[in-house]
Amino acid sequence: MDHEPSFRESVDLMVDRAMNAIGLDQGTASAIKSCNSVLQVRFPVRIRNKIEVFTGWRAVHSDHRLPAKGGIRYAPYADQDEVEALAALMTYKCAIVNVPFGGSKGALLIDPAQYERDELELITRRFTLELVRKGFLSPATNVPAPDIGTGQREMAWMADTYKQLQPTDINYIACVTGKPVHHGGINGRVEATGRGVQYALQEFFRHPQDVAAANMQGTLEGKRIVVQGLGNVGYHAAKFLSEEDGAKITAIIERDGALINEEGLNVEDVYQHIIQHHSVKNFPGARFEENGKSVLEMECDILIPAALESQITLENADRIKARLIAEAANGPLTYGADEILHKRGVTILPDAYVNAGGVTVSYFEWIRNISHIRFGRMQRRHDEMRGHQVASMLETITGTKVAGHHRDSLARGADELDLVRSGLDDTMRTAYQEIREAFLEGDGIQDLRTASYVVAIRKIARTYLDVGVY
Ligand code: GLU
């Protein structure tokens, strides 16, 4: 390959590899691959006494399961090709982690940094109106979530706009996920994608054979990690991996340069520095490298691209020195880069698996919303009581007092955050095991990305076969 295909073509080429490996028939293959519908809207908003026209998209890649699910990004570089590629990734992502949703994605062409809060609210509410009117947003059919440039705030505006338009929809609050917790959101959603990256890596390191194939050994403890992007995903992943698993974050790459410290950076300190100074420059205790992108090529064990798509390309793939790449962003490697790195024996944990923690916890939030009850509300005190009963029984049998901290941990009923983390951890572990099993089948399945797509495609194809095409 001597030229880079577009992002959407890149995803399709990767999927083709998996379809060929399992000999999927052409008809089913194109049914799965094609993007079902794309909405493009243009709408005017009066800003600072001038009328501005905004362009947005919402693509539904698949609706074999409903609702179709996926984030909405606000970015000055968005286009339809990108939205379709991201919607396709959502389809495969949901299938890999057994989230019963179709795949969708949206974007608004805007640089949010150029607008005030009230202006963004106006624009978001107007965009939501377009999506609802055209049937591209509802709890039953299409449920957006945060992505690059959007967060809890935008989701709250969207949910509120939908509620005003559909006041009789009893499930209105489930029309978007990633909402603030006091507004129908779920505990643990903000950190979910980063947490999922951590759980994915933890599961990878539970398989010594896989670790050895990536030319490493042992656990995450002491592993040198380079992270690109300290946004919501990169920040949480880096923080958890360094603070809880003992990994060393040896470099953080941001828009305006990179910070390097072979002894390991304090992620929270870097994050606070960025919040204060809007830049990584002048961070004490680290070497600054102006050419941030070149730091992707730094010697390390694990590289976590957690920023934008197409960061590792035909141009720099040859110089990447990481043993393992965990794709926390969507599409950070182009198809050509993926081929080069595979040939060079670099293990790649693909985006459709690694960053699926976000949509997994979105699924939990959606269930919480349509069941109208917080997880753990019915059982928590009951579990607590049972714990005390067990402790007291132990005391009666043994004649010794159960130490206070043992009694407390035994009697602690799980709250919503405990349950969300447990559900996410289980999801990430199970998905890796399914991917691994497919990988071990061999034949045309030569890497974990192809194996992930095989897992997804088999599940999606089954729904076409079971239900038929009409
Ligand atoms: N935007 C996130 C993603 O790319 C989350 C999607 C969701 O929660 O629906 O996976």
Coordinates of N, CA, C and O in Angstrom, one line a residue, residues 77 113 198 376:
Y77 N -13.2 20.0 12.2 CA -12.7 19.2 11.1 C -13.7 18.1 10.7 O -13.3 17.2 9.9
A113 N -14.5 26.0 21.2 CA -13.7 27.0 22.0 C -14.0 28.4 21.6 O -13.7 29.4 22.3
Q198 N -8.1 0.5 31.0 CA -7.3 -0.2 32.1 C -7.7 -1.7 32.2 O -6.9 -2.5 32.3
G376 N -28.7 -1.1 42.6 CA -28.4 -1.3 44.0 C -29.4 -0.8 45.0 O -29.3 -1.1 46.2

